Amino acid sequence: MAEPVLNIRNLSVNYFTPRGTVQALRCINLQVPPAKVVGLVGESGCGKSTLISAVIRLMAENARVAAGEIRFLGQDMHRLSSRDLQNIRGKDMSMVFQDPMTALNPVFTVGRQMKDIQYRDAVSRKEKLKRASDMLSLVGIPDAVSRLDNYPHHFSGGMRQRITIAMALLVQPKLLIADEPTTALDATLEVQIIRLLKELQTGFQCAILFISHHLNVIAELCDFVGVMYAGELVEKGSVRDIFHRPGHPYTRALLECDPSVIAEPTRFLPTIPGEIPSLIDLPAGCIFHDRCPRAAQVCKNTPPPEVSLAEHHTAACHCLEV
Amino acid sequence: MAPLLEVDHLRVRFKTKSAVKALIEKDDDPYIDGVMGVSFAIEPGQTYGLVGESGSGKTTVARAIMGLLPVHSGAIRFHGENLVGLSRDRIKPFRRDIALMFQDPAGSLSPRLKIRSILAEPFRIHDMMPENLSVEVARLLKMVNLSPSMGDLYPHQLSGGQARRVGVARALALSPKLIIADEPTAGLDVSVQGEILNLMAQLQNDMGLSFLIITHNLAVVRHVSDHVAIMYLGRFLEQGPTQTVFHRMRHPYTQALLSAHASPDPDAVHHRISISGEIPGLVSRPRGCEFHTRCPGVQEKCRRQFPDKAGAGKDHRYFCHYPLSVPEN
């Protein structure tokens, strides 16, 4: 693999709360290669959003990086001064947020906001607005030039998400982080946005770190996938490895739960019994053992090793069927 | 069998401006149509699925059935009795038989009440206080597989799935015959989504409940409902038995909606029926067939005239000038 755009090594993040230290991320290793789409999938509370906030260094005040490092284009993100960070965010790294309704500033026109984010470039106002309208037509907003004068509330949800994607790509980032960009949208819009992201990614050749709890979207968009559970990256691999040859019992269970893969209509759907363990008092051994159908004695006592299943495909489990 | 609930040409309208403003602007029709004449029936013990994108009027139908919105015209018959136009006092006994599970599980539970008090509220409102409330609350919690000790918690102490279960328990409190579930799985993870749907199926088996499930998740509807209606801008564009609508659909919108689902197979070849754009607003309701602005097979006639209702076999209805041909099988 080429030198990764983003290289996360042994990252652990803790939250300090009155009830104790929440070990939200533990020993995460993840690489985002240039011009590839890496998907992170996992259920609520698995640490997806904590990971992103650590990457762009917008962590909550009570969060600390306990160990490890995040290297973006070779620089350690957590050693940069705030000025250096300013020069990275919104230039080499940009982000699309989950909720298109609140991501745009309601009191400025879309054109104004799209012009303002190009403040680094020494070109005329006219040129900036031209770029903005070109980008809007690229993301499929009809009548882009006149719509620059509209305020965010003039646009529907799907349109707003297109605008936030246009803004994120306007700066031609090396890495785009997309945090559940389709969760707030209807299915017909979801596929439109996915297709758009895929097209733009191919055109711009930027890397994307894509977060979702929706497996099918990940399958359609991503090249590599990481599966997270309770603060750990339990399995990672190419999209085909994960969906066709899942190794970790959690990944398998998650794939089986999806009602769209069950061909025959059934009243009773598969579930994963149990709950995510407390991240304050971590269980010994494997984090998934109390919900795992294959759990053996060793799983209760010893943390699982990271087992390589194929090139770039690893899973952290004692009981893999190899 | 006589249907439990029968909705007949239900129409709900919303006022868009005040009477004075309408007079000044010489607007003799200051209304928009939220629901435009939908008809369907739910048999006892069955599940009816209402599917559509945001803004299609699904929740409006539910609220009209619950009597939470004024009905413009049409009838809502429950056990043969028309609920439309009944006074508050007369409608109250029917409210016991129809329960609503609200869309936002955490938001629909009062943050200042303990779970125990939340579950006691339906009894209080209907003057049906059981002799031993704590036994009753424990029974309800047990029905939804929660431990009775949870009665002492506040809603913010629950997980999303648990809050949803409390919503189910509250709906069950007065032993209703019909439960209207508004997006019962929205915002839940796939593993928890199954738990809630299985719980609902279990209760249906045990108690003979009927469900009206409102959702935009087609994968869920395919499994849980007997009949399904595809809603668009306040109309049922297609309705019928779930298997028929999913496999022998006649309306292009149904086909587009079904093909708009991402597949969990990265190698899947998608035969997407592309529909562009978004659902138009109710204020700017298109003329003719409402779907013509996005329909891949639109023709001149569609822009002028709303199609008549057409039937294809038992209970299968659709509105389209140029319906799809039925696949051979």
XYZ file of C-alpha atoms in Angstrom:
651
model
C 0.000 0.000 0.000
C 1.146 3.528 -0.681
C 2.006 5.831 2.212
C -1.352 6.328 3.962
C -2.957 9.753 4.100
C -4.121 9.045 7.600
C -2.351 6.634 9.884
C -3.850 5.905 13.289
C -1.553 3.864 15.492
C -2.442 2.294 18.853
C -4.870 5.094 19.603
C -6.607 5.055 22.980
C -8.953 7.798 24.109
C -10.444 8.205 27.580
C -13.260 10.391 28.841
C -13.015 11.562 32.429
C -16.464 11.568 34.003
C -17.650 11.842 37.617
C -18.478 8.150 37.533
C -15.043 7.085 36.402
C -12.812 6.950 33.376
C -14.604 5.799 30.225
C -12.159 3.984 27.981
C -13.927 4.994 24.799
C -11.251 3.848 22.342
C -8.639 1.200 22.965
C -5.647 0.540 20.774
C -7.101 1.465 17.394
C -4.944 0.860 14.339
C -6.320 2.146 11.061
C -4.832 3.407 7.833
C -6.536 5.418 5.122
C -4.619 5.018 1.831
C -4.662 7.863 -0.698
C -7.722 8.046 -2.955
C -9.476 5.168 -1.218
C -12.720 5.090 0.727
C -12.430 3.574 4.180
C -15.667 2.829 5.984
C -16.122 2.516 9.726
C -19.183 0.634 10.826
C -20.522 -0.074 14.281
C -23.516 0.420 16.514
C -24.237 3.423 18.708
C -21.696 3.812 21.458
C -18.925 1.917 19.694
C -16.675 4.974 19.470
C -17.020 5.985 15.818
C -17.625 9.632 16.613
C -14.916 9.719 19.287
C -12.464 8.446 16.703
C -13.383 11.196 14.255
C -13.208 13.893 16.878
C -9.744 12.655 17.786
C -8.676 12.716 14.134
C -9.766 16.303 13.523
C -8.831 17.195 17.095
C -12.201 18.520 18.060
C -12.485 16.413 21.173
C -14.746 17.074 24.110
C -13.080 18.878 27.000
C -13.024 15.812 29.211
C -11.424 13.622 26.557
C -7.735 12.737 26.527
C -5.622 10.766 24.135
C -4.177 8.192 26.520
C -1.841 6.528 24.065
C -0.953 6.246 20.422
C -0.736 8.755 17.634
C -2.617 10.039 14.616
C -0.476 10.910 11.648
C -2.001 12.908 8.849
C 0.273 13.358 5.820
C 3.150 12.444 8.099
C 2.404 15.007 10.841
C 1.342 14.022 14.321
C -2.074 15.699 14.705
C -1.798 15.898 18.469
C 1.508 17.736 18.459
C 0.525 20.491 16.097
C -0.063 24.011 17.307
C -3.570 25.369 16.904
C -2.324 27.572 14.068
C -0.947 24.581 12.190
C -4.216 22.770 12.793
C -6.131 25.685 11.298
C -4.076 25.253 8.178
C -5.003 21.603 7.933
C -8.689 21.655 8.763
C -10.774 22.916 5.899
C -7.829 22.628 3.532
C -6.184 19.226 3.503
C -8.869 17.663 5.652
C -12.538 18.546 5.520
C -15.683 17.125 6.940
C -19.336 16.428 6.134
C -21.503 16.252 9.216
C -24.486 14.064 9.956
C -27.231 16.635 10.122
C -27.515 18.796 7.001
C -30.137 20.933 8.744
C -27.696 22.402 11.247
C -24.393 22.223 9.378
C -24.956 25.464 7.458
C -25.166 28.911 8.984
C -28.786 30.054 8.696
C -28.076 33.792 8.547
C -25.731 33.827 5.559
C -26.483 32.939 1.968
C -25.027 29.740 0.617
C -22.868 31.745 -1.803
C -21.433 33.843 1.013
C -20.560 30.749 3.023
C -18.984 29.051 0.051
C -16.962 32.158 -0.741
C -15.819 32.572 2.854
C -14.335 29.112 3.151
C -11.957 29.987 0.307
C -10.394 32.752 2.400
C -6.944 31.283 1.907
C -6.940 31.728 -1.834
C -5.777 35.026 -3.274
C -8.292 35.232 -6.078
C -11.072 37.698 -6.748
C -14.494 37.498 -5.170
C -15.961 36.865 -8.584
C -13.662 33.915 -9.159
C -14.548 32.431 -5.768
C -18.253 32.683 -6.487
C -17.666 31.124 -9.880
C -15.927 28.178 -8.235
C -18.787 27.921 -5.760
C -21.456 27.807 -8.457
C -19.423 25.328 -10.514
C -19.175 23.091 -7.492
C -22.891 23.371 -6.812
C -23.739 22.283 -10.329
C -21.283 19.424 -9.959
C -23.182 18.106 -6.942
C -26.406 18.314 -8.922
C -28.020 21.537 -7.811
C -29.882 23.010 -10.761
C -29.644 26.718 -11.463
C -26.502 26.992 -9.350
C -25.640 30.621 -10.114
C -28.940 32.050 -8.925
C -29.159 29.702 -5.966
C -25.966 31.166 -4.500
C -28.156 33.994 -3.241
C -30.462 31.636 -1.348
C -30.319 30.997 2.367
C -30.026 27.450 3.732
C -33.710 27.320 4.664
C -34.615 27.638 0.997
C -33.142 24.211 0.381
C -34.524 20.807 1.288
C -32.581 18.286 3.379
C -31.109 16.416 0.435
C -30.081 19.671 -1.249
C -28.421 20.901 1.935
C -26.419 17.720 2.230
C -25.298 18.222 -1.372
C -24.236 21.750 -0.449
C -22.210 20.575 2.549
C -20.513 18.005 0.325
C -19.819 20.718 -2.245
C -18.288 22.907 0.469
C -16.163 20.089 1.813
C -14.781 19.317 -1.644
C -14.363 22.927 -2.718
C -11.049 23.119 -0.888
C -9.844 19.954 -2.662
C -8.939 18.100 0.504
C -6.637 15.101 0.673
C -9.002 13.520 3.182
C -12.746 13.927 3.501
C -14.359 12.749 6.711
C -18.050 11.946 6.364
C -19.911 11.263 9.600
C -23.181 9.437 8.796
C -23.931 11.800 5.906
C -27.016 9.868 4.782
C -28.607 8.910 8.092
C -30.991 11.862 8.122
C -32.137 11.248 4.535
C -34.764 9.071 2.876
C -33.731 5.956 0.978
C -34.164 7.496 -2.469
C -31.966 10.417 -1.444
C -29.503 8.161 0.311
C -28.674 6.305 -2.901
C -28.432 9.617 -4.754
C -25.912 10.953 -2.221
C -23.899 7.724 -2.196
C -23.672 7.755 -5.965
C -22.662 11.398 -5.878
C -19.924 10.793 -3.305
C -18.583 7.886 -5.326
C -18.484 9.924 -8.526
C -16.861 12.898 -6.885
C -14.332 10.729 -5.096
C -13.301 9.177 -8.399
C -13.042 12.618 -9.965
C -11.188 14.388 -7.165
C -9.089 11.415 -6.073
C -9.400 12.296 -2.407
C -9.427 9.746 0.378
C -12.659 9.387 2.358
C -13.142 8.184 5.898
C -16.805 7.275 5.923
C -18.707 6.554 9.122
C -22.034 4.776 9.147
C -24.059 2.291 11.094
C -25.728 1.273 7.851
C -23.934 -1.792 6.490
C -25.410 -1.636 3.018
C -24.216 1.884 2.416
C -20.718 0.873 3.482
C -20.817 -2.115 1.124
C -21.718 0.087 -1.773
C -19.285 2.919 -1.257
C -16.151 1.723 0.478
C -12.918 -0.006 -0.537
C -11.858 -0.942 2.984
C -13.988 -1.466 6.065
C -13.295 -1.375 9.781
C -15.841 -2.882 12.162
C -15.947 -1.309 15.608
C -17.435 -2.712 18.777
C -17.354 -1.077 22.210
C -14.281 1.021 21.483
C -12.237 -1.566 19.631
C -11.649 -2.222 15.991
C -12.582 -5.903 16.001
C -12.134 -6.581 12.312
C -10.812 -4.792 9.265
C -10.270 -5.707 5.669
C -11.269 -5.051 2.102
C -14.963 -4.569 1.532
C -15.221 -8.019 -0.094
C -13.417 -9.703 2.778
C -15.746 -8.141 5.311
C -18.986 -8.801 3.484
C -18.187 -12.109 1.778
C -15.783 -13.673 4.269
C -16.435 -12.067 7.640
C -14.242 -13.555 10.338
C -15.192 -11.983 13.651
C -18.390 -13.312 15.273
C -19.590 -9.749 15.836
C -19.267 -8.871 12.144
C -21.158 -12.040 11.250
C -23.913 -11.318 13.738
C -24.234 -7.749 12.498
C -24.542 -8.900 8.888
C -27.126 -11.520 9.818
C -29.292 -8.994 11.654
C -29.898 -6.971 8.520
C -33.530 -7.619 7.522
C -32.788 -6.920 3.858
C -30.558 -10.010 3.527
C -33.244 -12.397 4.761
C -34.920 -13.626 1.597
C -37.987 -15.364 3.003
C -40.348 -13.109 4.919
C -40.200 -13.931 8.603
C -41.928 -12.503 11.627
C -38.953 -13.073 13.894
C -35.671 -11.444 13.018
C -32.232 -12.369 14.322
C -30.763 -10.143 17.032
C -27.569 -9.901 19.040
C -28.701 -10.656 22.596
C -27.211 -8.671 25.456
C -25.865 -5.151 25.733
C -22.617 -3.342 25.120
C -20.473 -3.728 28.276
C -19.677 -0.755 30.462
C -16.572 1.004 29.225
C -15.748 2.109 32.760
C -15.307 -1.407 34.166
C -14.067 -3.300 31.176
C -14.531 -7.051 31.259
C -11.362 -9.115 31.252
C -10.651 -11.009 28.060
C -12.477 -10.377 24.824
C -14.808 -7.377 24.851
C -17.482 -9.318 22.944
C -17.355 -12.570 24.963
C -20.631 -12.152 26.894
C -22.637 -11.797 23.676
C -20.599 -14.135 21.524
C -22.123 -17.451 20.406
C -18.665 -19.007 20.118
C -17.196 -17.788 23.404
C -14.852 -20.274 25.072
C -13.138 -20.134 28.451
C -10.059 -18.435 26.998
C -12.246 -15.572 25.723
C -13.245 -14.683 29.283
C -9.722 -14.320 30.554
C -7.367 -13.346 27.772
C -7.703 -10.473 25.334
C -7.790 -11.909 21.815
C -4.817 -11.579 19.465
C -5.136 -9.852 16.145
C -5.231 -12.675 13.613
C -4.416 -12.153 9.973
C -6.959 -13.839 7.690
C -5.756 -12.513 4.363
C -3.699 -9.628 3.126
C -5.003 -6.514 4.936
C -7.751 -8.604 6.559
C -7.445 -9.052 10.319
C -9.811 -9.908 13.126
C -9.308 -9.869 16.886
C -10.711 -13.202 18.026
C -9.597 -16.421 19.733
C -12.034 -18.669 17.937
C -11.706 -17.861 14.254
C -12.482 -20.596 11.793
C -9.454 -20.344 9.563
C -64.200 -11.245 8.929
C -65.271 -7.691 9.604
C -62.302 -5.362 9.630
C -61.219 -3.896 12.937
C -60.399 -0.523 11.461
C -61.761 0.776 8.223
C -60.581 4.072 6.790
C -62.725 5.329 3.963
C -61.702 8.214 1.686
C -59.993 9.990 4.536
C -59.062 13.550 3.735
C -57.130 15.879 6.027
C -56.523 19.514 5.165
C -54.355 22.118 6.817
C -55.016 25.822 6.810
C -52.120 27.771 5.355
C -53.180 31.275 6.305
C -55.627 33.053 8.546
C -59.179 33.740 7.382
C -58.501 37.499 7.264
C -55.363 37.085 5.207
C -57.157 34.761 2.819
C -59.909 37.338 2.417
C -57.463 40.143 1.718
C -55.530 38.065 -0.773
C -58.791 36.843 -2.323
C -57.658 33.275 -1.809
C -60.817 31.197 -1.709
C -58.954 27.991 -0.917
C -56.373 28.738 1.790
C -55.755 25.041 2.475
C -53.268 22.377 1.576
C -54.110 18.714 1.468
C -52.137 16.587 3.898
C -54.018 13.397 3.126
C -56.019 13.099 -0.098
C -58.663 10.448 0.228
C -56.998 7.254 1.401
C -58.920 4.052 2.062
C -57.718 0.907 3.763
C -58.836 -1.686 6.257
C -57.038 -3.595 9.001
C -58.291 -7.041 9.982
C -58.027 -8.232 13.582
C -54.621 -9.711 14.333
C -53.032 -8.308 11.197
C -50.330 -5.780 10.508
C -50.692 -3.009 7.980
C -47.590 -1.187 6.803
C -47.620 2.424 5.700
C -44.508 3.302 3.707
C -43.348 6.561 2.205
C -40.661 9.199 2.211
C -40.646 12.056 4.715
C -43.453 14.456 4.008
C -45.704 11.894 2.375
C -48.370 12.148 5.090
C -47.879 8.868 6.945
C -47.922 10.405 10.392
C -50.888 12.596 9.454
C -52.945 9.471 8.729
C -52.007 8.069 12.139
C -52.866 11.273 13.957
C -56.204 11.527 12.171
C -57.104 7.979 13.233
C -56.205 8.850 16.814
C -58.471 11.884 16.639
C -55.532 14.231 17.127
C -56.269 16.133 13.931
C -59.559 17.382 12.480
C -60.727 15.260 9.558
C -61.988 17.148 6.511
C -64.041 14.352 5.014
C -64.255 10.594 4.934
C -64.874 8.032 7.605
C -62.796 6.168 10.156
C -64.744 3.157 11.342
C -63.574 1.191 14.328
C -65.613 -1.927 14.974
C -68.110 -0.496 12.513
C -68.606 2.775 14.363
C -67.577 6.010 12.675
C -65.173 7.975 14.854
C -65.225 11.092 12.702
C -67.182 13.885 14.292
C -67.619 12.232 17.665
C -67.356 14.504 20.675
C -64.412 14.244 23.057
C -66.459 12.307 25.586
C -67.862 9.898 23.045
C -64.481 9.210 21.473
C -62.683 8.513 24.749
C -63.764 4.859 25.090
C -62.385 4.167 21.596
C -59.090 5.732 22.556
C -58.580 2.885 24.994
C -58.730 0.431 22.138
C -56.345 2.316 19.877
C -52.906 3.097 21.269
C -50.132 5.111 19.697
C -46.412 4.450 19.945
C -44.724 7.715 19.216
C -41.873 8.215 16.828
C -39.184 9.495 19.168
C -38.929 6.985 22.015
C -36.949 9.100 24.437
C -38.665 12.366 23.513
C -42.139 10.939 24.052
C -41.372 9.994 27.662
C -41.589 12.859 30.128
C -38.086 13.457 31.495
C -39.479 14.421 34.899
C -41.488 11.282 35.557
C -40.214 7.921 36.637
C -41.017 5.005 34.331
C -43.530 3.810 36.929
C -45.513 7.078 36.700
C -45.278 7.152 32.926
C -46.859 3.714 32.781
C -49.561 4.728 35.291
C -50.671 7.711 33.210
C -52.972 5.917 30.755
C -54.869 4.406 33.699
C -55.173 7.794 35.359
C -56.412 9.539 32.226
C -59.074 6.930 31.622
C -60.111 6.634 35.290
C -59.203 2.989 35.280
C -56.724 2.915 38.154
C -56.007 -0.717 38.981
C -56.227 -1.703 42.626
C -52.587 -2.493 42.850
C -50.711 -0.189 40.556
C -47.226 -1.500 41.238
C -48.283 -5.028 40.326
C -49.752 -3.725 37.112
C -46.615 -1.731 36.272
C -44.446 -4.757 36.968
C -46.678 -6.849 34.715
C -46.375 -4.331 31.870
C -42.601 -4.138 32.238
C -42.374 -7.897 32.229
C -44.416 -8.088 29.041
C -41.782 -6.053 27.238
C -38.905 -7.999 28.827
C -37.768 -5.260 31.190
C -37.072 -5.875 34.846
C -39.657 -4.454 37.296
C -36.909 -2.504 39.052
C -36.736 -0.262 35.997
C -39.909 1.410 37.220
C -37.727 3.488 39.516
C -35.578 4.907 36.737
C -35.966 8.116 34.782
C -36.104 8.063 30.971
C -32.583 9.505 30.580
C -31.206 6.444 32.353
C -32.492 4.132 29.627
C -30.847 3.114 26.371
C -32.654 3.738 23.082
C -33.937 0.177 22.902
C -35.152 0.250 26.494
C -36.951 3.558 25.973
C -38.663 2.022 22.961
C -39.789 -0.914 25.117
C -41.274 1.466 27.650
C -43.160 3.064 24.746
C -44.515 -0.375 23.845
C -45.460 -1.048 27.482
C -47.324 2.241 27.717
C -49.204 1.485 24.520
C -50.189 -1.893 25.976
C -51.388 -0.477 29.291
C -55.115 -0.395 28.570
C -55.114 -3.669 26.575
C -55.812 -2.037 23.208
C -56.928 -3.885 20.104
C -54.957 -1.754 17.673
C -51.526 -0.224 18.121
C -50.323 2.448 15.756
C -46.531 2.371 15.726
C -44.944 5.455 14.204
C -41.439 4.556 12.996
C -40.953 1.887 15.679
C -37.361 1.201 14.665
C -36.088 4.578 13.481
C -32.793 5.455 15.103
C -32.194 1.970 16.477
C -29.225 -0.199 15.624
C -29.945 -3.293 13.528
C -29.392 -5.671 16.428
C -31.881 -3.793 18.636
C -34.328 -3.201 15.784
C -34.867 -6.966 15.576
C -35.594 -7.156 19.301
C -38.361 -4.564 19.113
C -39.954 -6.105 16.029
C -39.802 -9.581 17.565
C -41.415 -8.244 20.719
C -44.231 -6.737 18.664
C -44.715 -10.003 16.762
C -44.762 -11.930 20.030
C -47.412 -9.645 21.498
C -49.447 -9.944 18.332
C -49.357 -13.747 18.606
C -50.234 -13.743 22.289
C -52.888 -11.059 22.376
C -54.274 -10.950 18.846
C -53.285 -7.305 18.452
C -53.501 -5.450 15.182
C -50.721 -3.091 14.160
C -50.517 -0.126 11.860
C -46.793 0.319 11.296
C -45.545 3.546 9.808
C -42.044 3.428 8.444
C -39.761 4.336 5.608
C -37.823 1.111 6.021
C -38.974 -1.285 3.319
C -36.774 -4.122 4.543
C -38.687 -4.093 7.819
C -42.139 -3.831 6.247
C -41.461 -6.807 4.001
C -41.055 -9.018 7.052
C -43.628 -7.737 9.488
C -46.715 -6.597 7.597
C -49.504 -8.477 5.877
C -50.634 -5.539 3.796
C -48.758 -2.482 2.722
C -49.577 0.917 1.261
C -47.054 3.081 -0.588
C -47.758 6.695 0.197
C -46.745 9.772 -1.762
C -47.923 13.338 -1.144
C -50.951 12.246 0.819
C -52.119 9.488 -1.509
C -51.747 5.741 -1.520
C -50.169 5.282 -4.925
C -50.230 1.525 -4.515
C -51.637 -0.767 -1.858
C -52.176 -4.468 -1.445
C -50.887 -7.655 0.146
C -47.182 -7.231 0.975
C -45.980 -10.067 -1.243
C -47.943 -8.751 -4.207
C -46.774 -5.189 -3.822
C -43.152 -6.284 -3.421
C -43.085 -8.802 -6.246
C -45.816 -7.751 -8.656
C -45.803 -4.011 -8.239
C -47.587 -1.960 -10.866
C -46.637 1.569 -9.868
C -43.289 3.019 -10.987
C -42.864 4.750 -7.633
C -43.070 1.439 -5.777
C -40.469 0.030 -8.114
C -38.198 3.029 -7.655
C -38.554 2.917 -3.894
C -37.741 -0.785 -3.797
C -34.720 -0.397 -6.033
C -33.392 2.512 -3.979
C -32.044 0.218 -1.318
C -28.346 -0.235 -0.938
C -27.342 -3.878 -0.940
C -25.024 -5.540 1.570
C -23.132 -7.163 -1.291
C -20.258 -5.028 -2.579
C -20.386 -6.862 -5.915
C -24.112 -6.422 -6.396
C -25.143 -5.043 -9.749
C -27.829 -2.479 -9.179
C -30.697 -2.117 -11.549
C -31.680 1.191 -10.095
C -34.740 2.874 -11.399
C -33.399 6.330 -11.009
C -35.805 8.875 -9.753
C -34.258 12.267 -9.511
C -34.943 15.038 -7.089
C -37.066 15.000 -3.996
C -40.665 14.806 -2.956
C -42.306 18.163 -3.829
C -43.860 20.198 -1.033
C -47.569 20.023 -0.300
C -47.874 23.723 -1.078
C -46.639 23.170 -4.601
C -48.584 19.973 -5.258
C -47.990 19.089 -8.928
C -50.975 18.985 -11.261
C -52.127 15.704 -12.689
C -50.397 12.689 -11.223
C -48.352 13.995 -8.287
C -45.464 11.672 -9.072
C -45.014 12.898 -12.664
C -42.210 15.314 -11.735
C -39.967 12.395 -10.769
C -41.428 9.519 -12.749
C -39.071 7.840 -15.238
C -41.974 6.892 -17.526
C -43.831 10.187 -17.511
C -46.090 10.974 -20.501
C -48.186 13.951 -21.497
C -51.356 12.582 -19.940
C -49.715 12.272 -16.524
C -49.157 16.019 -16.384
C -52.814 16.799 -17.002
C -54.934 14.267 -15.232
C -54.786 12.228 -12.068
C -55.210 8.555 -12.954
C -58.250 6.574 -11.885
C -57.943 3.834 -9.364
C -57.103 0.541 -10.993
C -57.263 -2.878 -9.482
C -55.203 -5.948 -10.163
C -56.497 -8.962 -8.341
C -57.526 -9.228 -4.771
C -57.061 -6.069 -2.697
C -54.302 -4.799 -4.968
C -54.926 -1.195 -6.022
C -52.816 1.439 -7.738
C -53.087 4.809 -9.413
C -51.172 5.010 -12.654
C -51.957 5.776 -16.303
C -49.146 3.565 -17.521
C -48.678 0.796 -14.985
C -45.732 -1.560 -15.121
C -46.291 -4.928 -16.652
C -46.410 -7.783 -14.198
C -43.262 -9.915 -14.167
C -43.693 -13.461 -15.402
C -43.426 -16.184 -12.820
